[in-house]
Coordinates of C-alpha atoms in Angstrom, one line a residue:
Chain K
M277 CA -84.8 -9.5 -53.8
N278 CA -84.6 -5.9 -53.9
L279 CA -82.1 -3.4 -53.4
L280 CA -84.0 -1.6 -51.0
H281 CA -84.6 -4.6 -48.6
E282 CA -81.2 -6.1 -49.4
L283 CA -79.8 -2.5 -47.2
K284 CA -81.7 -3.0 -44.5
E285 CA -80.9 -6.5 -43.7
S286 CA -77.0 -5.8 -43.8
V287 CA -77.1 -2.8 -41.9
L288 CA -78.0 -5.6 -38.9
I289 CA -76.0 -7.4 -40.4
A290 CA -73.0 -4.6 -40.1
W291 CA -74.6 -3.5 -37.3
S292 CA -74.2 -7.0 -35.3
A293 CA -70.6 -7.7 -36.9
L294 CA -69.0 -4.0 -35.4
R295 CA -70.1 -4.8 -32.0
T296 CA -69.0 -9.0 -31.5
N297 CA -65.4 -7.0 -33.1
K298 CA -65.8 -3.4 -30.6
M299 CA -62.3 -2.6 -30.3
R300 CA -61.1 -3.7 -34.1
S301 CA -64.1 -0.7 -34.7
M302 CA -63.1 1.4 -33.0
L303 CA -59.0 2.0 -34.0
T304 CA -60.0 1.5 -37.5
A305 CA -62.8 3.9 -37.4
L306 CA -59.7 6.1 -35.8
G307 CA -57.8 6.3 -39.0
I308 CA -61.9 8.1 -40.5
I309 CA -61.9 10.7 -37.7
I310 CA -59.3 12.3 -37.5
G311 CA -59.1 12.3 -41.4
I312 CA -62.9 13.9 -41.5
V313 CA -61.7 16.5 -38.9
T314 CA -59.2 17.8 -40.4
V315 CA -60.8 18.4 -43.7
T316 CA -63.7 19.5 -42.1
L317 CA -61.9 21.7 -40.1
M318 CA -59.7 22.6 -43.6
G319 CA -63.8 23.1 -45.0
S320 CA -64.8 25.2 -42.4
A321 CA -61.7 27.7 -42.1
I322 CA -62.3 27.7 -46.3
A323 CA -66.0 28.6 -45.7
G324 CA -65.4 31.3 -43.3
L325 CA -62.6 33.1 -44.8
N326 CA -64.8 33.3 -48.8
T327 CA -67.7 34.2 -46.2
E328 CA -65.9 37.2 -44.3
F329 CA -63.7 37.9 -47.4
R330 CA -67.6 38.5 -50.1
R331 CA -68.6 40.9 -45.9
M332 CA -65.7 42.5 -46.9
V333 CA -65.5 43.1 -50.2
A334 CA -69.3 43.7 -50.3
G335 CA -67.9 46.9 -48.0
I336 CA -65.8 48.3 -51.4
G337 CA -68.9 47.8 -53.4
A338 CA -69.6 46.1 -57.1
D339 CA -70.6 49.4 -58.1
N340 CA -67.4 52.1 -57.6
L341 CA -63.7 53.0 -59.1
Y342 CA -60.6 53.8 -57.3
V343 CA -58.6 55.6 -58.8
Q344 CA -54.9 55.3 -56.7
R345 CA -52.1 56.3 -57.4
F346 CA -50.9 52.1 -57.2
A347 CA -53.0 49.9 -58.9
W348 CA -54.0 46.8 -56.7
F349 CA -52.2 44.0 -58.0
A350 CA -49.5 44.8 -60.3
G351 CA -46.8 43.1 -58.7
E352 CA -43.3 44.8 -57.6
E353 CA -41.6 46.3 -61.0
P354 CA -45.1 48.7 -62.0
W355 CA -45.2 49.7 -57.8
R356 CA -41.7 51.0 -58.1
Q357 CA -42.2 53.0 -61.3
A358 CA -45.9 53.9 -59.4
R359 CA -44.2 55.4 -56.8
N360 CA -43.1 57.8 -58.5
R361 CA -46.6 59.4 -60.0
R362 CA -47.8 62.6 -59.2
E363 CA -50.1 62.6 -55.7
L364 CA -54.0 61.9 -56.6
T365 CA -55.7 64.6 -54.6
L366 CA -58.4 66.0 -53.3
R367 CA -58.6 68.9 -56.3
D368 CA -58.7 66.1 -58.7
A369 CA -61.2 64.4 -57.0
R370 CA -63.6 67.7 -57.5
E371 CA -63.2 68.0 -60.9
V372 CA -64.4 64.6 -61.6
E373 CA -67.3 65.3 -59.8
R374 CA -67.6 67.6 -62.4
L375 CA -66.8 66.4 -65.3
S376 CA -68.0 63.1 -65.4
S377 CA -71.8 61.4 -66.9
F378 CA -71.8 57.9 -64.8
A379 CA -71.0 59.1 -61.0
V380 CA -73.2 59.6 -59.0
A381 CA -71.4 60.5 -56.5
V382 CA -67.1 60.9 -55.8
G383 CA -65.5 60.4 -53.2
A384 CA -62.1 60.8 -51.2
E385 CA -61.0 58.5 -49.2
A386 CA -57.5 58.3 -47.3
N387 CA -56.8 55.9 -44.5
G388 CA -54.5 56.0 -41.2
N389 CA -54.3 54.9 -37.8
G390 CA -54.6 57.0 -35.0
T391 CA -54.6 56.5 -31.2
V392 CA -58.1 58.6 -29.8
S393 CA -58.7 59.0 -26.4
Y394 CA -61.7 60.7 -24.2
Q395 CA -60.4 62.0 -20.9
R396 CA -58.5 59.1 -19.3
K397 CA -59.2 56.9 -21.3
Q398 CA -57.5 55.4 -24.4
A399 CA -57.5 53.4 -27.5
K400 CA -54.4 52.6 -29.5
G401 CA -54.2 51.4 -33.6
V402 CA -57.5 53.1 -34.2
W403 CA -58.5 52.9 -38.4
V404 CA -58.6 57.1 -39.1
A405 CA -61.1 57.2 -42.5
A406 CA -60.7 60.4 -43.8
N407 CA -63.6 61.7 -46.1
T408 CA -65.5 63.3 -47.7
E409 CA -69.5 64.7 -47.4
N410 CA -70.2 62.0 -49.2
S411 CA -68.4 58.7 -48.7
A412 CA -71.5 57.2 -46.8
T413 CA -73.5 57.3 -49.5
I414 CA -70.2 54.9 -51.4
R415 CA -69.7 53.2 -48.5
G416 CA -72.6 52.0 -47.8
L417 CA -72.7 53.7 -43.7
S418 CA -75.8 54.0 -41.8
L419 CA -75.6 56.2 -38.9
S420 CA -77.7 55.7 -35.3
A421 CA -77.0 58.5 -33.9
G422 CA -76.0 62.7 -35.5
R423 CA -74.4 63.4 -38.9
W424 CA -71.6 62.7 -40.6
L425 CA -69.7 64.9 -42.0
S426 CA -70.7 68.1 -44.6
E427 CA -69.7 70.0 -47.5
S428 CA -68.7 72.9 -45.0
D429 CA -66.7 70.3 -43.4
V430 CA -65.2 69.5 -45.4
Q431 CA -63.9 72.0 -46.6
S432 CA -62.7 74.4 -44.4
A433 CA -61.6 71.2 -42.6
R434 CA -63.8 71.4 -39.5
P435 CA -62.1 69.1 -36.9
V436 CA -64.8 66.5 -36.6
C437 CA -65.4 63.7 -36.4
V438 CA -68.2 60.4 -36.7
I439 CA -67.2 57.8 -34.9
G440 CA -67.6 53.7 -34.7
S441 CA -70.0 52.0 -31.9
Y442 CA -66.7 49.8 -30.5
L443 CA -65.3 53.5 -30.1
V444 CA -68.7 54.9 -28.3
E445 CA -69.6 51.6 -25.7
R446 CA -65.7 52.0 -25.5
F447 CA -66.0 56.4 -23.8
F448 CA -69.9 56.4 -23.7
P449 CA -70.8 53.8 -22.6
Y450 CA -73.9 56.0 -21.1
G451 CA -74.6 57.6 -24.3
G452 CA -74.0 61.5 -24.5
A453 CA -71.3 60.5 -27.3
V454 CA -73.3 63.4 -30.2
G455 CA -72.0 66.6 -29.2
S456 CA -68.8 65.3 -27.2
R457 CA -64.9 65.6 -27.7
I458 CA -62.3 63.6 -27.9
K459 CA -59.0 63.7 -28.7
L460 CA -57.0 62.2 -32.0
N461 CA -53.8 61.6 -31.3
D462 CA -54.1 64.6 -28.8
M463 CA -55.6 67.0 -31.0
P464 CA -59.7 68.0 -30.5
F465 CA -61.9 66.7 -33.0
E466 CA -66.2 67.4 -32.0
V467 CA -68.6 64.0 -32.0
I468 CA -71.2 64.9 -34.7
G469 CA -72.4 61.2 -35.5
V470 CA -71.8 57.5 -34.4
L471 CA -72.0 54.6 -37.0
E472 CA -74.5 52.1 -37.0
K473 CA -72.4 48.5 -35.7
Q474 CA -71.1 46.1 -38.2
G475 CA -69.5 43.0 -36.6
S476 CA -65.4 43.0 -37.4
S477 CA -64.1 40.6 -40.3
F478 CA -60.8 39.4 -41.6
G479 CA -59.7 41.1 -37.6
N480 CA -60.5 44.0 -39.1
N481 CA -62.9 45.5 -37.1
P482 CA -65.2 48.3 -38.7
D483 CA -66.5 49.6 -35.7
D484 CA -63.0 50.7 -33.3
Q485 CA -63.2 53.6 -36.6
I486 CA -63.3 56.7 -37.0
V487 CA -63.9 59.6 -40.1
I488 CA -62.7 62.1 -40.1
P489 CA -62.8 65.4 -43.4
V490 CA -60.3 63.7 -45.7
T491 CA -59.3 67.7 -45.9
R492 CA -58.5 67.4 -42.2
F493 CA -56.8 64.2 -42.1
T494 CA -54.6 65.9 -45.2
R495 CA -53.2 68.6 -43.2
E496 CA -52.6 67.5 -39.6
F497 CA -51.6 63.8 -40.3
T498 CA -49.7 62.9 -43.6
R499 CA -47.1 65.1 -44.9
W500 CA -48.6 63.2 -48.2
P501 CA -51.9 64.9 -49.3
D502 CA -52.8 61.6 -51.5
V503 CA -55.8 60.1 -51.8
S504 CA -57.8 57.6 -53.3
I505 CA -60.9 59.2 -55.6
V506 CA -63.9 56.6 -55.3
V507 CA -66.5 56.9 -57.8
K508 CA -69.4 56.0 -57.5
I509 CA -71.2 55.0 -61.1
R510 CA -75.0 54.1 -61.8
N511 CA -75.1 51.5 -63.3
L512 CA -73.3 48.5 -62.9
Q513 CA -74.0 48.0 -66.8
E514 CA -72.4 50.7 -67.9
L515 CA -68.8 50.0 -65.6
D516 CA -66.4 49.4 -68.1
D517 CA -68.0 52.8 -70.0
A518 CA -67.2 54.3 -67.2
K519 CA -63.6 53.1 -66.3
E520 CA -63.7 54.5 -69.8
E521 CA -64.5 58.2 -69.2
L522 CA -63.0 58.5 -66.2
R523 CA -60.1 57.5 -67.5
G524 CA -60.3 60.6 -70.5
I525 CA -61.1 63.1 -67.2
L526 CA -58.7 62.0 -65.2
R527 CA -55.7 62.1 -68.8
K528 CA -56.6 65.7 -68.1
I529 CA -57.3 66.9 -65.4
R530 CA -53.5 65.2 -64.8
R531 CA -52.2 66.7 -68.3
V532 CA -51.1 63.2 -69.9
A533 CA -49.7 63.6 -72.9
P534 CA -51.4 61.4 -75.6
G535 CA -49.3 58.7 -75.9
E536 CA -48.0 58.2 -72.3
K537 CA -48.5 55.9 -70.1
D538 CA -51.5 57.0 -67.3
D539 CA -50.2 58.4 -63.6
F540 CA -53.7 56.3 -62.2
A541 CA -55.0 53.6 -62.4
I542 CA -57.9 52.6 -61.9
N543 CA -59.2 49.6 -59.4
Q544 CA -62.3 47.8 -58.8
Q545 CA -63.6 45.0 -56.5
D546 CA -63.1 42.6 -59.9
A547 CA -59.9 42.2 -59.3
L548 CA -60.2 41.5 -56.1
I549 CA -62.1 38.4 -56.2
S550 CA -61.1 37.0 -59.2
F551 CA -57.3 37.5 -57.0
F552 CA -59.2 36.4 -54.1
N553 CA -60.4 32.9 -56.3
V554 CA -57.3 32.4 -57.6
I555 CA -55.1 32.5 -53.6
G556 CA -58.3 30.8 -52.1
G557 CA -58.5 28.1 -54.3
S558 CA -55.0 27.3 -54.4
I559 CA -54.7 27.1 -51.0
A560 CA -57.8 25.6 -50.4
A561 CA -57.2 22.3 -52.7
V562 CA -53.7 22.6 -51.3
G563 CA -55.4 22.3 -47.4
L564 CA -57.5 20.1 -49.2
F565 CA -54.8 17.9 -50.7
I566 CA -53.2 17.5 -47.6
T567 CA -55.4 16.9 -45.2
G568 CA -57.4 14.2 -47.2
L569 CA -54.4 12.0 -47.2
S570 CA -55.4 11.1 -43.8
L571 CA -58.3 10.7 -45.1
F572 CA -56.7 8.0 -47.2
V573 CA -54.6 6.9 -44.8
G574 CA -57.7 5.0 -42.8
G575 CA -59.3 4.1 -46.2
I576 CA -56.5 1.6 -46.5
G577 CA -56.8 1.3 -42.3
I578 CA -60.8 0.3 -43.8
M579 CA -59.9 -1.7 -46.4
N580 CA -57.1 -3.8 -44.0
I581 CA -59.8 -4.6 -41.3
M582 CA -62.4 -5.4 -44.0
F583 CA -59.7 -8.1 -45.9
V584 CA -59.3 -9.6 -42.8
S585 CA -63.4 -8.9 -41.7
V586 CA -64.1 -11.4 -45.2
A587 CA -61.3 -13.8 -44.3
E588 CA -62.3 -14.4 -40.6
R589 CA -65.7 -15.3 -42.3
T590 CA -65.4 -16.7 -45.1
R591 CA -67.6 -20.0 -43.6
E592 CA -70.0 -17.1 -42.9
I593 CA -70.3 -16.2 -46.4
G594 CA -70.2 -19.8 -47.5
I595 CA -73.3 -20.6 -45.0
R596 CA -74.8 -17.6 -47.1
K597 CA -74.2 -18.3 -50.5
A598 CA -75.5 -22.6 -50.2
I599 CA -79.2 -20.9 -48.2
G600 CA -79.1 -18.8 -51.2
A601 CA -77.5 -15.5 -50.8
K602 CA -76.5 -14.1 -54.4
R603 CA -73.1 -12.2 -55.3
R604 CA -74.5 -8.9 -54.9
T605 CA -77.0 -9.6 -51.6
I606 CA -73.0 -10.6 -50.6
L607 CA -70.8 -7.4 -52.2
V608 CA -73.7 -4.4 -50.6
Q609 CA -73.5 -6.3 -47.5
F610 CA -69.6 -5.7 -46.8
L611 CA -69.2 -3.2 -48.5
V612 CA -72.5 -1.3 -45.8
E613 CA -69.8 -3.0 -43.0
A614 CA -67.5 -0.3 -44.6
A615 CA -69.8 2.1 -44.8
T616 CA -71.7 2.2 -41.7
I617 CA -67.4 2.0 -40.2
T618 CA -66.9 5.4 -42.3
L619 CA -70.2 7.0 -42.0
G620 CA -70.1 6.9 -38.0
A621 CA -66.1 8.3 -38.4
G622 CA -67.9 10.7 -39.6
I623 CA -70.3 11.2 -36.8
L624 CA -67.9 11.3 -34.9
G625 CA -65.8 13.5 -36.6
L626 CA -67.9 15.6 -37.2
L627 CA -69.2 16.2 -33.4
I628 CA -65.4 16.7 -32.7
A629 CA -64.6 19.2 -35.4
W630 CA -68.3 21.0 -33.9
P631 CA -67.2 22.5 -31.2
I632 CA -63.0 23.3 -32.4
T633 CA -64.9 25.3 -35.3
L634 CA -66.5 27.6 -33.1
V635 CA -62.8 28.3 -30.9
I636 CA -61.0 29.1 -34.7
D637 CA -64.0 31.9 -34.8
H638 CA -61.9 33.3 -32.0
Y639 CA -60.0 34.1 -33.7
M640 CA -59.9 34.5 -37.3
A641 CA -63.2 33.8 -39.9
A642 CA -64.2 29.6 -39.6
S643 CA -67.9 27.8 -40.0
M644 CA -69.2 24.8 -40.3
P645 CA -72.3 25.2 -43.4
W646 CA -74.5 22.3 -43.3
W647 CA -73.9 21.5 -47.3
L648 CA -70.0 20.2 -45.5
V649 CA -71.2 18.1 -42.7
G650 CA -73.3 17.2 -46.0
I651 CA -70.5 16.4 -47.9
A652 CA -68.0 15.5 -44.8
L653 CA -71.0 13.0 -44.6
A654 CA -70.9 12.0 -48.2
V655 CA -67.8 11.6 -48.3
S656 CA -66.9 9.0 -45.0
V657 CA -70.0 6.9 -46.9
L658 CA -67.3 7.4 -50.5
T659 CA -63.9 6.3 -48.6
G660 CA -65.9 3.1 -47.3
V661 CA -67.4 2.1 -50.1
V662 CA -64.2 2.3 -51.9
S663 CA -62.0 1.0 -49.6
G664 CA -64.6 -1.7 -48.5
F665 CA -65.1 -2.7 -52.4
L666 CA -62.1 -4.5 -52.8
P667 CA -62.2 -6.9 -50.0
A668 CA -66.8 -7.1 -50.2
W669 CA -66.1 -8.1 -54.1
R670 CA -63.4 -11.2 -52.9
A671 CA -66.4 -11.7 -50.9
A672 CA -68.7 -12.4 -53.7
R673 CA -66.4 -14.3 -55.5
M674 CA -65.3 -16.6 -53.4
D675 CA -66.8 -20.0 -54.0
P676 CA -69.6 -21.4 -51.9
V677 CA -67.8 -24.9 -51.4
E678 CA -64.2 -23.2 -50.7
A679 CA -65.9 -21.3 -48.5
L680 CA -67.7 -24.0 -46.5
R681 CA -64.5 -25.9 -46.2
S682 CA -62.8 -23.1 -44.1
E683 CA -63.1 -23.2 -40.8
Chain A
M207 CA -91.4 -37.3 -64.4
S208 CA -88.4 -37.0 -62.1
L209 CA -87.7 -34.9 -59.7
I210 CA -83.5 -35.8 -60.7
Q211 CA -81.9 -36.2 -64.0
I212 CA -78.8 -37.0 -64.4
H213 CA -76.3 -38.4 -66.8
D214 CA -73.2 -39.0 -67.2
L215 CA -72.0 -36.2 -64.8
T216 CA -68.5 -36.1 -64.4
R217 CA -66.3 -33.4 -62.6
R218 CA -62.3 -32.8 -62.8
Y219 CA -60.2 -30.7 -60.5
V220 CA -57.2 -29.7 -62.0
M221 CA -54.4 -29.5 -59.2
G222 CA -51.2 -27.9 -60.0
T223 CA -50.0 -30.3 -63.3
E224 CA -52.4 -33.1 -62.2
T225 CA -56.0 -33.4 -62.8
V226 CA -58.4 -35.4 -60.2
H227 CA -61.0 -37.2 -62.2
A228 CA -63.9 -36.7 -58.8
L229 CA -66.7 -38.1 -61.0
R230 CA -66.6 -40.4 -64.6
G231 CA -69.6 -40.7 -65.1
V232 CA -72.8 -41.1 -62.4
S233 CA -75.9 -41.2 -63.7
L234 CA -79.0 -41.2 -61.8
S235 CA -83.2 -39.9 -62.1
I236 CA -84.7 -39.2 -58.1
E237 CA -88.0 -39.8 -58.1
R238 CA -89.8 -37.5 -55.9
G239 CA -90.1 -38.1 -52.0
E240 CA -88.0 -40.4 -51.7
Y241 CA -85.4 -41.5 -48.8
L242 CA -82.0 -42.2 -50.5
A243 CA -78.9 -42.4 -48.9
I244 CA -74.7 -41.9 -50.9
M245 CA -73.2 -43.8 -49.0
G246 CA -69.3 -44.0 -50.1
P247 CA -65.7 -43.9 -48.7
S248 CA -63.3 -41.1 -47.8
G249 CA -61.7 -39.9 -51.9
S250 CA -65.1 -41.5 -53.5
G251 CA -66.6 -38.9 -55.0
K252 CA -69.7 -38.4 -52.5
S253 CA -68.9 -35.1 -52.0
T254 CA -68.5 -34.8 -55.2
L255 CA -71.7 -35.6 -56.5
M256 CA -73.2 -34.1 -53.3
N257 CA -72.2 -30.5 -54.3
L258 CA -73.1 -30.9 -58.0
L259 CA -76.7 -32.7 -56.2
G260 CA -76.6 -29.0 -54.3
C261 CA -75.7 -26.5 -57.1
L262 CA -73.1 -26.2 -55.1
D263 CA -70.5 -26.3 -58.3
T264 CA -71.4 -26.9 -61.4
P265 CA -70.0 -30.4 -63.3
S266 CA -67.7 -30.8 -65.9
S267 CA -69.7 -32.4 -68.7
G268 CA -73.0 -34.0 -68.1
Y269 CA -76.4 -33.5 -68.0
Y270 CA -78.1 -32.4 -64.9
E271 CA -82.4 -31.6 -64.3
L272 CA -83.7 -30.3 -61.2
N273 CA -87.4 -29.5 -60.9
G274 CA -88.0 -29.9 -65.0
V275 CA -84.9 -27.2 -65.3
N276 CA -81.1 -28.1 -66.8
V277 CA -79.0 -26.3 -64.0
A278 CA -75.3 -27.8 -65.1
H279 CA -74.8 -24.3 -66.8
M280 CA -76.4 -21.8 -64.6
D281 CA -74.3 -18.6 -63.6
D282 CA -73.2 -18.6 -60.1
N283 CA -76.0 -16.3 -59.3
S284 CA -79.1 -17.7 -60.6
L285 CA -77.6 -21.4 -59.1
A286 CA -78.2 -19.5 -55.6
E287 CA -81.9 -18.3 -56.5
I288 CA -81.8 -22.4 -57.5
R289 CA -79.7 -23.4 -53.6
N290 CA -82.8 -20.9 -52.2
R291 CA -85.6 -22.0 -54.2
E292 CA -84.6 -25.9 -54.2
I293 CA -82.5 -27.3 -52.0
G294 CA -81.9 -27.2 -48.2
F295 CA -78.7 -27.9 -46.2
V296 CA -77.8 -29.7 -43.1
F297 CA -74.9 -30.7 -43.0
Q298 CA -72.4 -32.0 -41.2
S299 CA -71.1 -29.2 -38.5
F300 CA -74.7 -27.6 -38.6
N301 CA -73.0 -24.4 -39.9
L302 CA -75.3 -22.1 -38.5
L303 CA -74.2 -18.5 -38.4
P304 CA -72.8 -18.0 -34.4
R305 CA -73.8 -14.2 -33.8
S306 CA -78.2 -15.1 -35.2
D307 CA -80.0 -17.1 -32.4
S308 CA -82.2 -19.8 -34.3
L309 CA -85.1 -17.7 -35.4
H310 CA -82.6 -15.3 -37.4
N311 CA -80.6 -18.5 -38.8
V312 CA -84.4 -20.5 -39.8
E313 CA -85.3 -17.0 -41.2
L314 CA -82.1 -16.4 -43.5
P315 CA -83.8 -18.2 -46.4
L316 CA -86.3 -15.7 -47.1
I317 CA -84.5 -13.2 -46.3
Y318 CA -82.6 -13.9 -49.4
S319 CA -85.7 -15.1 -51.1
G320 CA -87.3 -11.5 -50.3
V321 CA -90.8 -12.4 -48.1
S322 CA -91.2 -10.2 -45.7
A323 CA -90.3 -9.3 -41.9
S324 CA -93.8 -10.1 -40.6
E325 CA -94.5 -13.6 -42.8
R326 CA -90.4 -14.8 -42.5
R327 CA -90.6 -14.2 -38.7
E328 CA -94.3 -16.4 -38.8
K329 CA -93.1 -19.1 -41.6
A330 CA -90.2 -19.8 -38.9
M331 CA -90.9 -20.0 -36.1
Q332 CA -93.9 -23.0 -37.4
A333 CA -90.8 -24.2 -38.8
L334 CA -89.1 -24.2 -34.8
V335 CA -92.0 -26.0 -33.9
N336 CA -92.1 -28.0 -36.6
V337 CA -87.8 -30.2 -35.5
G338 CA -90.0 -29.1 -31.5
L339 CA -87.7 -26.0 -30.5
G340 CA -90.0 -23.5 -30.2
E341 CA -89.0 -22.2 -26.7
R342 CA -85.5 -22.3 -28.3
T343 CA -86.4 -19.5 -30.9
H344 CA -84.5 -16.3 -29.2
H345 CA -80.7 -19.0 -28.2
K346 CA -77.7 -18.2 -30.0
P347 CA -76.2 -21.4 -30.8
N348 CA -73.6 -21.5 -28.8
E349 CA -75.9 -21.7 -25.9
L350 CA -77.7 -24.9 -27.8
S351 CA -77.0 -28.6 -27.3
G352 CA -75.8 -29.9 -30.7
G353 CA -78.8 -32.1 -31.3
Q354 CA -80.9 -29.1 -31.2
R355 CA -78.5 -27.2 -33.8
Q356 CA -79.1 -29.5 -35.7
R357 CA -82.3 -29.4 -35.6
V358 CA -82.4 -25.4 -36.2
A359 CA -80.4 -25.7 -39.2
I360 CA -83.4 -28.4 -40.6
A361 CA -85.5 -26.1 -39.7
R362 CA -83.9 -23.5 -41.9
A363 CA -83.2 -26.1 -44.6
L364 CA -87.3 -26.5 -44.9
V365 CA -88.4 -23.3 -44.4
N366 CA -88.7 -22.1 -47.7
N367 CA -90.5 -25.9 -48.5
P368 CA -87.4 -26.5 -51.3
S369 CA -87.7 -30.3 -53.0
I370 CA -84.9 -31.8 -51.7
V371 CA -83.5 -32.3 -47.9
L372 CA -79.6 -32.4 -48.9
A373 CA -77.6 -33.5 -45.2
D374 CA -74.5 -34.2 -45.6
E375 CA -73.2 -36.7 -43.0
P376 CA -76.2 -35.0 -40.3
T377 CA -75.3 -37.1 -37.4
G378 CA -71.8 -37.2 -37.9
N379 CA -70.7 -34.0 -34.8
L380 CA -73.7 -36.1 -33.0
D381 CA -73.6 -38.8 -29.8
S382 CA -75.4 -42.1 -31.3
R383 CA -78.8 -41.2 -29.8
T384 CA -78.4 -37.8 -30.4
G385 CA -77.8 -38.8 -33.8
E386 CA -80.4 -41.2 -33.6
E387 CA -83.3 -38.5 -33.0
I388 CA -82.0 -36.3 -35.7
L389 CA -82.1 -39.8 -38.1
G390 CA -85.9 -39.7 -36.9
L391 CA -87.4 -36.4 -37.7
F392 CA -85.9 -37.2 -41.3
E393 CA -87.7 -40.4 -41.1
T394 CA -91.0 -37.6 -40.2
L395 CA -89.9 -35.9 -42.8
S396 CA -89.8 -38.7 -44.9
R397 CA -93.1 -39.8 -43.8
R398 CA -95.3 -35.8 -44.8
G399 CA -93.5 -36.2 -48.7
N400 CA -90.4 -34.9 -48.4
T401 CA -87.9 -35.9 -50.6
I402 CA -84.2 -36.3 -49.1
I403 CA -81.0 -37.4 -49.4
V404 CA -78.9 -38.0 -46.9
V405 CA -74.8 -38.9 -47.5
T406 CA -73.0 -40.4 -44.8
H407 CA -70.2 -42.9 -44.9
E408 CA -71.9 -44.6 -41.9
E409 CA -73.2 -47.7 -42.4
D410 CA -75.3 -47.4 -40.6
V411 CA -77.4 -43.9 -41.8
A412 CA -77.2 -44.3 -44.3
Q413 CA -79.2 -48.0 -43.7
H414 CA -82.8 -45.4 -42.3
A415 CA -82.5 -45.0 -46.5
R416 CA -85.1 -46.6 -48.4
R417 CA -82.9 -46.6 -50.9
I418 CA -78.8 -46.8 -51.0
I419 CA -76.8 -45.4 -53.5
R420 CA -72.7 -46.7 -53.4
I421 CA -70.4 -44.1 -54.7
R422 CA -66.6 -45.9 -55.2
D423 CA -64.3 -44.2 -57.2
G424 CA -66.5 -41.5 -58.9
L425 CA -68.4 -44.0 -60.3
V426 CA -71.9 -45.4 -59.9
A427 CA -71.4 -48.8 -57.9
A428 CA -74.0 -49.8 -56.5
D429 CA -77.9 -48.5 -56.3
E430 CA -80.0 -50.3 -54.2
I431 CA -83.8 -50.5 -52.6
N432 CA -83.5 -51.1 -48.3
P433 CA -85.9 -53.6 -48.4
N434 CA -86.2 -53.1 -44.4
P435 CA -84.6 -49.0 -43.5
R436 CA -83.9 -49.3 -39.4
A437 CA -86.6 -47.6 -37.5
A438 CA -85.2 -44.8 -35.9
L439 CA -85.3 -44.6 -32.2
R440 CA -89.2 -44.7 -31.1
M441 CA -88.6 -42.5 -28.6
Q442 CA -88.6 -39.8 -31.6
E443 CA -91.9 -39.2 -31.8
A444 CA -92.0 -37.6 -29.0
V445 CA -91.5 -34.3 -31.0
K446 CA -93.5 -33.7 -33.5

């Protein structure tokens, strides 16, 4: 009797056994259902986080180097030292652009928040992105209307702006954004371009942004003319060389004496990714471990009920053995029974978790990709097989004479 | 060559500090086509002998050859195969699977020997018709009378064409009239060439067999030919 045949028969037997004990099977399955729901939700939250993070990081660009006063992940102590460093200025950026051989574009950026208003409508907490003429290339942005900041816009610190699609929908639902005058923190700006819609990530909506010349920003919005210098390099393979060159240039233009430490930091996407991998990895491990415990408890329930089932059906096992069932056949029969409960529970769990994921997705990133569904089902079957093994083994090893004698 | 050849078969059970000698050395040979009764009071060792003959248990010592194969020291799985192929059991309490209908109960041995579904169905159907239950294929055991249940069990015992039908007190749970019917069925089977071994403590039942072996204290006390076996009620002929 081959295994496939055996499995088919076992599924039929399991099905009829479970139908006979509907209530009991349901209650036992409940533990697994809860386990699968929690594990799946944890999984989909982690999956969502990953996707969102990748999207966000893609915006930073692997081939962009960020020269800033602070290193991204340096810890608190270096940050205190870095606080007293001299600002990076637009002039530094221009110098870098002139001297660098690896860079294809050098921009300066600063960020802030502001209130945008047009006629009687107002949007608070809008992301103010202070950019230069080549920031669109560096940031990988494209326009759906109008034009980007020009070199002279930046040089003369003109009150012009490029706005995100969210602001356009808000203020100009009937079109006519380009050429209109809006106000940013009560100062007038002329809209010269509109960004293409990007969609939100990490509770951060890039469509809710207003881009203005970095010069205007440092003049009007902050007393601290500090910028980030963004260097887009020609070729990712030259990243290390480019970084070294950039360091030399900056030390030169900022007149850092030989032997002294850099008074700036060069940041890149890598750092962010490795940081995220560490943090994300530990969140995933802890989260899945804790939620996995509920699955474990469910598994114990399955084991318990399978022991009961084997004890109740001792006579049936005796009959089957007398008629010619081998150990393996009996083992498979009970393993399949346990796996049927847990697989059913897994499917129910997914059916419950799926709409919850959709709801969560409204508030934070969450998704249920196919691989997660596959893993959840595999885990449910595995739970059944693992927790059913001991009871099934006991059944398989029963002495037929003893088993037939039982009531 | 005899169908069953046993020589000096013993079986001991260790219960705590005590050793019980259930069989103390039984030798027998049984030919193909015999209708045999094994008799003995309870505690005589006849059940132990039946378990050994049925390959449900293995002897402590001795030799047992069934259909040319020494089965005395086989492992669990090989014994399961032998039981499946060579032996059809009929039990006192029928031992049908309660949740399965007659047809599925009869199919069971064929499932374990890996017969294809369509062939299985056909053979099981035929076996049920042969015991006069062609109309009861989709009834579950609790929808059948005692006699009918035992006939389902007999159909199950026969479906795989075993060398022996081994019946343990087959009439013990039946009223006397139904019991007669079942014994009549055995007679018919015997006439068709099946080898039948009935284990019983009832003289009446044993008298239907053509050979009677009496077991006492774990030994063969008598092995006699029954000169005029009792015929079961002729009404049985109504059932094919």
